[in-house]
Tab-separated table of C-alpha atoms in Angstrom:
chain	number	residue	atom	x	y	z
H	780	UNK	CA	-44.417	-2.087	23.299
H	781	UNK	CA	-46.026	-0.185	20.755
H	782	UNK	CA	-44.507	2.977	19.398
H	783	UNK	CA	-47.023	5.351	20.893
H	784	UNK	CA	-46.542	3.554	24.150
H	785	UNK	CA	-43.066	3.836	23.456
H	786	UNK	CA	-43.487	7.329	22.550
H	787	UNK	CA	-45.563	8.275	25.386
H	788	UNK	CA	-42.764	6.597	28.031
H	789	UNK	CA	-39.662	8.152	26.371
H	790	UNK	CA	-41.695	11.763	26.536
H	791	UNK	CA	-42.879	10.875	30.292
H	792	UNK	CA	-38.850	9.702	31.553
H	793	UNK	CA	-37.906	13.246	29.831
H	794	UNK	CA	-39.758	15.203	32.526
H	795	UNK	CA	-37.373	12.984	35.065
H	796	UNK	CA	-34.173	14.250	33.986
H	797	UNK	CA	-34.838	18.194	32.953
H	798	UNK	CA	-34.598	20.194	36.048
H	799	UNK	CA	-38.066	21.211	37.148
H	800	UNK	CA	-39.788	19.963	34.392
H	801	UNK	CA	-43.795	20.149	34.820
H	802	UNK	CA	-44.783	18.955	31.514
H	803	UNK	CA	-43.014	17.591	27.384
H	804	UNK	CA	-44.490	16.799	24.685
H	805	UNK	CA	-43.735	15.895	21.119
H	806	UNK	CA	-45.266	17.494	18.369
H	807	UNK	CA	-46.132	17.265	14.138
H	808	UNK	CA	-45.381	20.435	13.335
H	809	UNK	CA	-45.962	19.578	9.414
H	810	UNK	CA	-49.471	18.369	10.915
H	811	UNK	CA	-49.867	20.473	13.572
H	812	UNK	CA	-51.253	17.326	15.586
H	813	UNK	CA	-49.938	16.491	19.083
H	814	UNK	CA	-48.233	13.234	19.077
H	815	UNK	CA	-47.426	12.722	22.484
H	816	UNK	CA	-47.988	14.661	25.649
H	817	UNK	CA	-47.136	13.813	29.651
H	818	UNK	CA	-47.415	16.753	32.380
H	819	UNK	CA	-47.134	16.304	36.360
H	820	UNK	CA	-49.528	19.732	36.953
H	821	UNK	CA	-52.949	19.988	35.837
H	822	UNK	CA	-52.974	21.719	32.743
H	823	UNK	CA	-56.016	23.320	31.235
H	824	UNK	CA	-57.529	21.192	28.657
H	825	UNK	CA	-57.482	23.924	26.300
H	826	UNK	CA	-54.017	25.093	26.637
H	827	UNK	CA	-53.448	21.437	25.983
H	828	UNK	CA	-55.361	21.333	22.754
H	829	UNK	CA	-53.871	24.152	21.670
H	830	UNK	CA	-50.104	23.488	22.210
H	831	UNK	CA	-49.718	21.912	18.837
H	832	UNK	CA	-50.946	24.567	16.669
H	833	UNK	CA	-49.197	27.410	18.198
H	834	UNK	CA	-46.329	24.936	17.879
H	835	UNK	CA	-46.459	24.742	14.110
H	836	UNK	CA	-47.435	28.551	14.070
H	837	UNK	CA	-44.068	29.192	15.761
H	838	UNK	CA	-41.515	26.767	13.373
H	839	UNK	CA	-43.229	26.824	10.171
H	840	UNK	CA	-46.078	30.298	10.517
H	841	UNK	CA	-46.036	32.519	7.576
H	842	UNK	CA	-43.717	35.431	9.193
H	843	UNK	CA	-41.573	32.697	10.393
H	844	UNK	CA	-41.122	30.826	7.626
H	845	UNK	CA	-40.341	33.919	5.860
H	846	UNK	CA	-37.719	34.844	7.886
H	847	UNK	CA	-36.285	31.329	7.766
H	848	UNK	CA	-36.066	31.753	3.932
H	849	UNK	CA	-33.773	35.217	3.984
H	850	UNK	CA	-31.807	34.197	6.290
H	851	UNK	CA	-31.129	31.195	4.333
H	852	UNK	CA	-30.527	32.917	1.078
H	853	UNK	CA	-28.640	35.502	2.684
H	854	UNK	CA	-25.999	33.113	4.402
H	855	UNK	CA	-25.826	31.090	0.790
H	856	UNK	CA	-27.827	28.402	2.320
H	857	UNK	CA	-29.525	25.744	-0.074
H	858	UNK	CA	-30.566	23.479	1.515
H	859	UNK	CA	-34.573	22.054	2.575
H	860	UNK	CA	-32.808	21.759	6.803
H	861	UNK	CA	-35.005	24.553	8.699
H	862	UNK	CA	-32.900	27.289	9.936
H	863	UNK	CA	-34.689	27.790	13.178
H	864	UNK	CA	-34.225	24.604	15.295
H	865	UNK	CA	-34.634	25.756	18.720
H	866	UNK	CA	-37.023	28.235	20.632
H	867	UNK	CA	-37.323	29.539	24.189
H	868	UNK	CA	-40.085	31.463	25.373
H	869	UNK	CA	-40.034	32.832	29.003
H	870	UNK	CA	-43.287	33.827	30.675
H	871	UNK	CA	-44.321	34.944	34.167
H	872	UNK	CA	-43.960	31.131	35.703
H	873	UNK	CA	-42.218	28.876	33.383
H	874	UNK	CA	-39.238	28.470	30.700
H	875	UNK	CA	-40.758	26.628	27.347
H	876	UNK	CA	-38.146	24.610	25.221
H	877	UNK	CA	-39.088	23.941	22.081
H	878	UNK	CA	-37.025	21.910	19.899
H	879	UNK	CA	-36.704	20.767	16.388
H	880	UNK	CA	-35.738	17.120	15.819
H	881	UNK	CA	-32.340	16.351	14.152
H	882	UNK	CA	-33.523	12.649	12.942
H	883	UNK	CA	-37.016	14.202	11.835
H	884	UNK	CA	-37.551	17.642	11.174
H	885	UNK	CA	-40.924	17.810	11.562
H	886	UNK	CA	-41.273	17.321	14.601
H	887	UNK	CA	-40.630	19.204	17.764
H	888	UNK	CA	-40.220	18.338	21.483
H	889	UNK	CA	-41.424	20.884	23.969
H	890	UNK	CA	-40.266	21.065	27.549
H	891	UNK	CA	-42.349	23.532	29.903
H	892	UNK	CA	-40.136	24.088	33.189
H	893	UNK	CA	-40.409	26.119	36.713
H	894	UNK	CA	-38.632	29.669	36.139
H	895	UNK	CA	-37.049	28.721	39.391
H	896	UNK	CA	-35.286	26.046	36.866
H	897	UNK	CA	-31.426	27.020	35.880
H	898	UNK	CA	-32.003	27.730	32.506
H	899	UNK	CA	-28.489	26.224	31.196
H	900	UNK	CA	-29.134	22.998	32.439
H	901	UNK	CA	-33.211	23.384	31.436
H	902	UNK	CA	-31.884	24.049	27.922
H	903	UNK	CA	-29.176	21.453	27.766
H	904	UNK	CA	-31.107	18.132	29.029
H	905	UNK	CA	-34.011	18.901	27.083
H	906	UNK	CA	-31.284	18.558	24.117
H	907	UNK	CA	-30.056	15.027	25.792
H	908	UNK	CA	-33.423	13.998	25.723
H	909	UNK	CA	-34.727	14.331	21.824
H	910	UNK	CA	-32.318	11.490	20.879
H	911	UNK	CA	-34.553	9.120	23.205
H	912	UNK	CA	-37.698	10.643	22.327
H	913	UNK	CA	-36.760	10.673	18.358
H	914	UNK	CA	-35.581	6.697	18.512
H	915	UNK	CA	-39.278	6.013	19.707
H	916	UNK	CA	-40.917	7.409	17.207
């Protein structure tokens, strides 16, 4: 198995085991290029193609990354680990869990559930699943 194959199956078997998942991916935010995407709805190509950069826009934009550096310096933190590791952004329709990587923090898995979705359990197995999704990488 190669490691985009192995990519691609550890980001697919994510969308098993987070509650109402519809669609993950795994994402460059350094890049801004999609690594790895799997989704069980139809998805509009260009929301697709898009995913990645407002991705990076949302870890590493200007504002944020601003941000990211007072808080740092304010909390006497030296240190090049991002401050922000985890995002969730609630819309009409679905809960979106984004997630830095602990092994590499560059990268980001996103998890796009049902709002119908407990959002406890969203948030805590798309946490269980970055371990798998990191070692494939």
């Amino acid at each position: 198995m190669t490691t985009t194959s192995a990519l691609d199956a550890a980001v697919a078997q994510s969308i098993g085991t987070i509650p109402e998942c519809m669609a993950a991916g795994y994402i460059d935010v350094g890049s801004g290029f999609l690594l790895s995407i799997k989704t069980v709805d139809s998805h509009p190509r260009e929301v697709i193609d898009l995913v990645a950069a407002a991705t990076s826009d949302l870890f590493q934009g200007a504002n944020v990354s601003t941000v990211e550096a007072i808080w740092k310096r304010s909390r006497g933190v030296d240190s090049t680990r991002h401050y922000f590791q985890e995002f969730i952004v609630n819309s009409d329709n679905a809960i979106h869990v984004f997630i830095r990587g602990k092994k590499y923090q560059d990268y980001v898995g996103v998890f796009v559930c049902r709002n119908t979705a407990n959002i406890g359990m969203v948030l805590a197995k798309s946490r269980m699943a970055m371990p798998t999704i990191e070692s494939a990488v």
